[in-house]
Structures are given as structure tokens and as C-alpha cells.
Short mmCIF file of C-alpha atoms in Angstrom, two decimals:
data_model
loop_
_atom_site.label_atom_id
_atom_site.label_comp_id
_atom_site.label_asym_id
_atom_site.label_seq_id
_atom_site.Cartn_x
_atom_site.Cartn_y
_atom_site.Cartn_z
CA MET A 1 11.61 5.27 12.16
CA GLU A 2 7.84 6.92 12.10
CA LEU A 3 4.05 5.28 12.09
CA SER A 4 2.05 5.64 9.01
CA ILE A 5 -1.64 4.11 8.65
CA HIS A 6 -3.04 3.95 4.96
CA ASN A 7 -6.74 5.15 4.87
CA TRP A 8 -8.44 3.22 2.23
CA MET A 9 -9.41 0.23 4.49
CA ARG A 10 -12.50 1.78 5.82
CA SER A 11 -15.21 3.29 4.44
CA GLU A 12 -15.18 6.62 6.07
CA THR A 13 -14.40 10.32 5.77
CA ILE A 14 -10.70 11.56 5.65
CA GLU A 15 -11.41 13.77 8.42
CA THR A 16 -12.46 10.93 10.32
CA THR A 17 -9.33 9.00 9.98
CA ILE A 18 -7.04 11.85 10.47
CA ARG A 19 -8.06 12.70 13.68
CA ARG A 20 -8.54 8.54 15.21
CA ILE A 21 -4.92 7.70 13.99
CA SER A 22 -3.85 11.51 15.33
CA LYS A 23 -4.74 10.27 18.68
CA LEU A 24 -2.81 6.81 18.73
CA GLY A 25 0.44 7.66 17.73
CA TYR A 26 0.96 8.14 14.64
CA THR A 27 2.58 11.02 12.82
CA LYS A 28 2.34 10.37 9.07
CA MET A 29 -0.69 8.80 7.11
CA GLU A 30 -0.54 7.09 3.22
CA ILE A 31 -3.78 8.10 1.52
CA ALA A 32 -5.14 5.96 -1.07
CA GLY A 33 -4.91 6.65 -4.94
CA SER A 34 -8.32 7.81 -5.47
CA PRO A 35 -7.02 11.42 -6.56
CA GLU A 36 -10.85 12.47 -7.79
CA GLN A 37 -12.00 11.93 -4.19
CA TYR A 38 -9.72 14.78 -2.66
CA ASP A 39 -9.48 18.12 -1.90
CA THR A 40 -5.48 18.47 -1.47
CA LYS A 41 -6.36 21.82 -0.08
CA GLU A 42 -8.37 21.00 2.65
CA VAL A 43 -6.15 17.15 3.44
CA ARG A 44 -3.33 19.04 3.87
CA ARG A 45 -5.24 21.96 6.64
CA LEU A 46 -6.39 18.51 8.26
CA LEU A 47 -3.54 16.92 8.65
CA LYS A 48 -1.68 20.81 9.81
CA GLU A 49 -4.31 20.86 12.09
CA HIS A 50 -3.75 17.29 13.62
CA ASN A 51 -0.07 17.56 13.00
CA LEU A 52 0.54 14.81 10.99
CA ALA A 53 2.05 14.69 7.34
CA CYS A 54 1.48 12.88 4.26
CA TRP A 55 3.65 9.94 3.32
CA GLY A 56 2.50 9.28 -0.20
CA SER A 57 0.02 7.11 -1.83
CA VAL A 58 -0.23 3.76 -3.13
CA THR A 59 -1.70 3.03 -6.37
CA LEU A 60 -5.20 0.96 -6.91
CA MET A 61 -5.02 -1.18 -9.75
CA LEU A 62 -8.33 -1.78 -10.83
CA GLY A 63 -10.82 -2.49 -13.21
CA GLU A 64 -9.03 -1.28 -16.32
CA ARG A 65 -5.68 -0.23 -14.59
CA ASN A 66 -2.94 -2.14 -15.96
CA LEU A 67 0.48 -0.87 -16.84
CA LEU A 68 0.89 -4.20 -19.26
CA ALA A 69 -1.86 -4.13 -20.28
CA ARG A 70 -2.00 -4.84 -24.21
CA ASP A 71 -3.59 -2.98 -25.53
CA GLU A 72 -2.00 1.18 -25.85
CA ALA A 73 -5.03 2.95 -25.00
CA GLN A 74 -5.16 1.26 -21.42
CA ARG A 75 -1.57 1.27 -20.74
CA ALA A 76 -1.81 4.97 -21.23
CA LYS A 77 -4.71 5.49 -18.96
CA SER A 78 -2.95 3.71 -16.64
CA VAL A 79 -0.42 5.59 -16.81
CA GLN A 80 -2.30 9.00 -16.54
CA TYR A 81 -3.72 7.56 -13.43
CA VAL A 82 -0.17 7.03 -11.73
CA LYS A 83 0.77 10.55 -12.77
CA ASP A 84 -2.53 11.62 -11.04
CA VAL A 85 -1.40 9.73 -7.96
CA ILE A 86 1.53 11.57 -8.02
CA ARG A 87 0.64 14.40 -8.55
CA MET A 88 -1.89 14.47 -5.35
CA VAL A 89 0.91 13.39 -3.47
CA GLN A 90 3.30 16.82 -4.19
CA GLU A 91 0.50 18.30 -3.55
CA LEU A 92 0.62 17.55 -0.10
CA ASP A 93 3.95 17.02 0.03
CA GLY A 94 4.73 13.80 0.00
CA HIS A 95 7.26 11.75 -0.37
CA MET A 96 6.36 8.52 -1.81
CA VAL A 97 3.86 6.36 -3.55
CA SER A 98 4.25 2.98 -3.93
CA VAL A 99 3.16 1.27 -7.25
CA VAL A 100 1.48 -2.08 -8.15
CA PRO A 101 2.43 -2.38 -12.15
CA GLY A 102 -0.92 -5.43 -13.00
CA THR A 103 -4.46 -5.22 -12.71
CA VAL A 104 -5.16 -6.57 -8.80
CA GLY A 105 -6.89 -10.23 -9.38
CA LYS A 106 -5.92 -10.18 -12.68
CA VAL A 107 -4.14 -13.83 -13.27
CA VAL A 108 -4.47 -14.46 -17.72
CA PRO A 109 -1.57 -12.77 -19.04
CA ASP A 110 -2.18 -10.28 -22.04
CA GLY A 111 0.53 -11.69 -23.92
CA ARG A 112 4.61 -13.27 -23.56
CA PRO A 113 6.49 -12.33 -20.83
CA GLU A 114 9.32 -10.23 -23.03
CA GLU A 115 6.26 -7.92 -24.14
CA GLU A 116 4.68 -7.97 -20.71
CA TRP A 117 7.93 -7.13 -19.21
CA LYS A 118 8.39 -4.13 -22.45
CA TRP A 119 4.98 -2.83 -21.75
CA ALA A 120 5.84 -2.40 -18.07
CA VAL A 121 9.25 -1.25 -18.35
CA ASP A 122 7.76 1.44 -20.74
CA SER A 123 4.86 2.63 -19.28
CA LEU A 124 6.88 2.91 -16.34
CA LYS A 125 9.59 4.92 -17.66
CA GLU A 126 7.17 7.39 -18.31
CA ILE A 127 5.77 7.15 -14.73
CA TYR A 128 9.30 7.90 -13.63
CA GLU A 129 10.02 11.18 -15.50
CA TYR A 130 7.27 11.84 -13.87
CA SER A 131 7.61 11.46 -10.82
CA GLU A 132 11.22 12.18 -11.04
CA ALA A 133 10.39 16.25 -11.83
CA ALA A 134 7.75 16.23 -9.17
CA GLY A 135 10.23 15.31 -6.72
CA ILE A 136 8.40 12.15 -5.28
CA LEU A 137 9.86 8.44 -5.49
CA LEU A 138 8.38 5.52 -6.90
CA GLY A 139 8.88 1.78 -5.12
CA ILE A 140 7.43 -1.12 -7.02
CA GLU A 141 5.74 -2.87 -5.06
CA PRO A 142 5.41 -6.69 -4.77
CA ILE A 143 2.18 -8.41 -3.96
CA ASN A 144 1.40 -12.56 -3.91
CA ARG A 145 0.75 -14.73 -6.70
CA PHE A 146 -3.48 -14.69 -5.40
CA GLU A 147 -3.81 -11.02 -6.06
CA THR A 148 -0.94 -10.72 -9.38
CA TYR A 149 1.00 -13.15 -11.64
CA PHE A 150 3.46 -10.09 -12.16
CA ILE A 151 5.51 -9.04 -9.74
CA ASN A 152 5.50 -11.42 -6.37
CA ARG A 153 9.18 -11.06 -4.92
CA GLY A 154 11.22 -8.59 -3.86
CA ASP A 155 13.91 -9.58 -6.57
CA GLN A 156 11.36 -9.39 -9.57
CA ALA A 157 10.49 -5.39 -8.18
CA LEU A 158 14.47 -4.71 -7.84
CA ALA A 159 15.17 -6.05 -11.77
CA LEU A 160 12.27 -4.26 -12.33
CA ALA A 161 12.99 -0.24 -10.71
CA GLU A 162 16.69 -0.97 -12.06
CA ALA A 163 15.23 -1.65 -16.04
CA VAL A 164 13.02 2.22 -14.99
CA GLY A 165 15.47 4.02 -13.66
CA PRO A 166 18.39 4.77 -10.21
CA ASN A 167 15.93 6.41 -8.35
CA CYS A 168 13.17 4.31 -8.86
CA GLY A 169 12.69 1.81 -5.64
CA VAL A 170 10.64 -1.28 -3.76
CA CYS A 171 8.21 -0.81 -1.66
CA LEU A 172 7.94 -4.18 1.13
CA ASP A 173 4.92 -5.31 2.13
CA SER A 174 5.52 -7.85 5.54
CA PHE A 175 2.00 -9.66 4.32
CA HIS A 176 3.02 -10.75 1.04
CA MET A 177 6.02 -11.41 1.52
CA ASN A 178 5.08 -14.20 4.42
CA ILE A 179 3.95 -15.40 1.51
CA GLU A 180 6.20 -15.72 -0.99
CA GLU A 181 9.52 -14.95 0.41
CA ASP A 182 11.81 -18.21 1.10
CA ASP A 183 13.17 -15.95 3.37
CA MET A 184 11.70 -12.18 3.98
CA TYR A 185 14.51 -11.35 6.74
CA GLU A 186 17.68 -12.01 3.35
CA ALA A 187 14.56 -10.28 0.70
CA ILE A 188 14.84 -6.89 2.81
CA ARG A 189 18.77 -7.71 3.37
CA ARG A 190 18.95 -8.03 -1.20
CA ALA A 191 16.65 -4.23 -1.09
CA LYS A 192 18.73 -2.33 0.68
CA GLY A 193 19.27 1.39 -0.32
CA LYS A 194 16.06 0.70 -2.73
CA ILE A 195 13.26 0.84 -0.39
CA THR A 196 11.13 3.47 -0.80
CA GLY A 197 8.65 2.24 1.47
CA PHE A 198 7.30 -0.53 3.96
CA HIS A 199 3.96 -2.06 4.43
CA VAL A 200 3.03 -3.79 7.42
CA ALA A 201 0.10 -6.41 8.11
CA ASP A 202 0.37 -9.63 10.02
CA ASN A 203 0.89 -12.86 8.35
CA ASN A 204 -2.99 -13.50 8.54
CA ARG A 205 -3.34 -9.63 7.20
CA MET A 206 -4.56 -8.85 10.84
CA ALA A 207 -2.65 -6.25 12.81
CA PRO A 208 0.57 -6.62 13.59
CA GLY A 209 0.83 -8.40 16.84
CA MET A 210 -2.11 -10.38 16.02
CA GLY A 211 -0.68 -13.02 13.98
CA ASN A 212 2.94 -15.30 14.64
CA LEU A 213 5.17 -12.55 12.45
CA ASP A 214 8.10 -11.60 14.56
CA TRP A 215 8.04 -7.38 14.83
CA LYS A 216 11.08 -7.14 16.31
CA LYS A 217 13.62 -8.93 14.26
CA ILE A 218 11.21 -6.62 10.98
CA VAL A 219 12.16 -3.90 12.47
CA ALA A 220 15.61 -5.23 13.86
CA THR A 221 16.66 -5.79 9.75
CA LEU A 222 15.26 -2.87 8.59
CA GLN A 223 17.39 -0.56 11.04
CA GLU A 224 20.69 -3.26 9.96
CA VAL A 225 20.29 -2.03 5.96
CA GLY A 226 20.11 1.38 6.81
CA TYR A 227 15.62 2.34 6.26
CA ASP A 228 14.81 4.98 8.47
CA GLY A 229 11.59 6.11 6.64
CA VAL A 230 7.91 4.93 7.30
CA LEU A 231 6.75 1.48 8.73
CA SER A 232 2.81 1.83 7.17
CA VAL A 233 0.17 -0.09 8.44
CA GLU A 234 -2.19 -1.63 6.28
CA PHE A 235 -4.52 -4.21 7.46
CA CYS A 236 -6.69 -6.01 5.75
CA SER A 237 -8.91 -7.89 8.05
CA PRO A 238 -10.74 -11.08 7.11
CA LEU A 239 -14.16 -11.36 8.88
CA ASP A 240 -15.44 -14.19 9.94
CA ARG A 241 -18.77 -14.93 8.81
CA THR A 242 -19.46 -18.03 11.30
CA PRO A 243 -20.45 -18.03 14.94
CA ALA A 244 -16.76 -19.04 15.66
CA ASN A 245 -16.21 -15.46 15.00
CA PRO A 246 -14.11 -13.72 17.82
CA TYR A 247 -15.02 -10.35 16.96
CA PRO A 248 -18.67 -10.36 16.79
CA ASN A 249 -19.13 -6.03 15.83
CA ALA A 250 -16.99 -6.37 13.11
CA ILE A 251 -18.78 -6.16 10.30
CA ASP A 252 -20.30 -2.78 8.74
CA GLU A 253 -23.31 -4.15 7.75
CA ASN A 254 -24.32 -0.77 5.82
CA PRO A 255 -21.45 0.88 4.77
CA GLN A 256 -21.66 4.60 3.48
CA GLY A 257 -19.75 6.21 0.30
CA LEU A 258 -18.60 3.10 -1.45
CA SER A 259 -17.87 3.41 -4.92
CA ALA A 260 -18.24 -0.07 -7.16
CA GLU A 261 -15.10 -0.29 -7.54
CA GLN A 262 -13.83 0.31 -3.71
CA LYS A 263 -16.85 -2.34 -2.62
CA LYS A 264 -15.43 -4.76 -4.65
CA PHE A 265 -11.47 -4.21 -3.70
CA LEU A 266 -12.92 -4.72 -0.16
CA GLU A 267 -15.19 -7.49 -0.50
CA ASP A 268 -12.50 -9.42 -2.55
CA HIS A 269 -9.90 -8.63 0.46
CA GLY A 270 -11.98 -8.67 3.50
CA SER A 271 -15.29 -9.46 2.68
CA ALA A 272 -16.72 -6.35 3.61
CA SER A 273 -16.65 -2.50 5.39
CA VAL A 274 -15.32 -3.13 8.91
CA SER A 275 -17.38 -1.26 11.93
CA GLU A 276 -15.77 1.65 13.26
CA GLU A 277 -15.30 -0.34 16.67
CA PHE A 278 -13.19 -3.23 15.14
CA TYR A 279 -11.41 -0.87 12.66
CA THR A 280 -10.37 1.37 15.55
CA MET A 281 -9.21 -1.86 17.38
CA LEU A 282 -7.16 -2.46 14.93
CA THR A 283 -5.16 1.07 14.14
CA SER A 284 -4.52 1.04 18.16
CA LYS A 285 -3.61 -2.51 18.14
CA SER A 286 -0.81 -1.50 15.19
CA SER A 287 0.33 1.42 16.96
CA GLU A 288 0.39 -0.32 20.34
CA THR A 289 2.89 -3.29 18.62
CA LEU A 290 5.01 -0.58 16.61
CA SER A 291 5.50 2.19 18.44
CA ALA A 292 7.63 0.98 21.22
CA LEU A 293 10.19 -0.84 18.46
CA ILE A 294 10.24 1.87 16.16
CA LYS A 295 11.55 4.31 19.11
CA ARG A 296 14.68 2.81 19.69
CA SER A 297 15.52 3.63 16.35
#
């Protein structure tokens, strides 16, 4: 296994992210699903310069992005967005894209269960045809019930992947699994052979090693089912705004370059943008916790 990290958790230049992670034990990066923000030729150059590679990307299903929307035009725009993310990953010689089918934060369905299932399958089949031609794997990602009502558990993601196509897989996430699965280790075992990516954060969504998840057992279970891909660090630290805050320098009071969507996403998930000092600590802690475990694989 190798160690990767997402870059959407803090507002900073991608060069800043790449320079930091190259010094902290990472070999891969999972780039934010914002293809309009990146010059892929420049990102390729930076990755090569720092002996890193692109593992993939994650869709940022914000605003009107929804593969199971009732409105056909909205679904079409959402399909095109995911295709754009796939093209970006292909241009970066990446491997996979994790797809959250519905809008993050949307809790009211657009239709009956059978309608939404059909809309999701039809949208993903079109995306799947494109990804297969591009040589990029898809992984349906379950996220917790407080962020979506549609795909919350690994079994649901597996059923959707099966309906889409034989090479469509799942991307599991330890934080969401800790909330939704009755046994996360059995959920990993049931996904054997279909895991295209694995996102890691602790039970409190802090860096691995800062909560109570059993990382030795998680990595051992992934090894047991033959997963030899990448662990992609994706902490989204909750920020303490009270006098009990153990990390007083955690909040970036003046974040630069945040789009309205990014600002809302960070506020919804972690209260605000984090400071560079705090973010570097979380990045380092993640590597420290996981590196020794994956070197044994």
C-alpha cells in the first residue's frame, strides 16, 4: 500500500500542498474535484518535481450537482461535471475517481426510491462508459446519513456499482463507516475485489491516530481482502470555538482564495478554514500513524 492525501481540506495553492506532503512520507495525492481550478500540465510538473503521483480525485457534489435529480437538465450537467473530473485525472495519469452520487447536504428526495435508483444508474452508466474509455476506475462512495440520504453503507454502494458495470467499484471511508456500518471490518470483507479506493480519517474526523479507530486492524483487514492500493488521508477536523479548544491556533481567521462553494463546504464540515500550522500537524500525524502499518504490507 501507499499513502495519499486529499487537497481540498484547506484553501492553499496546490504547490504548497505538494511541497508539504512530499516531505512527510506521502507518495500520492488525490486532487480535489475542481477541474476548472487546475492547469494539469503544471500540476504534472509539480508532482514529478517532488517525486509524487496523482492517485485520483473525489467528486465535490455541491450546489446543483446531483446524479439522481428529478430534473433531466440538472442530471446532464452533473454527469458532465463528473466526466470533467475523470478527464482531469486522466491528464494527470491518475487511477480512480470516487463518486458521491447525490448532493452533499441534501436530505429531501427528488422522487420515489425506484425513480431515484433509475436516475442514478442511468447517470452513472453514462459516466462509466466515459471512464472505461479513459482508463479510469470509478468507486461509488458511501457517506453518512447526515450528509446524504441515498448511499450510506458499503452494501448499498456495491449494489449500485453492480448495476452500473463490471469494473465499477466502491470507495470506502473509515469515518463514514464508523457511523453507518454495524461492523466495518465485515463491510470491508464484503467489498473484497471491488475496493477501488479507501479514504481515512479517525472517528472524530481528525487525523488517523487522534481518535479511537483501530488502525492496525483496519489495515490488516484491507490486506486480508487483497487491497494493495492507496490509503487516502481525508481528515476534516472539527474546530473548537470555545475556551476548551486544545488547539488555539487551529482557525485561519483570514482564508484566501476560497470560492463560495469551498467556503460553504468547509463551514458545513469543519466550521471554517484551518491554519497552516494546524493543517501541517494533522498531515504529519496521519503519515506518522499509517506509514509504519502500510510498510508491513
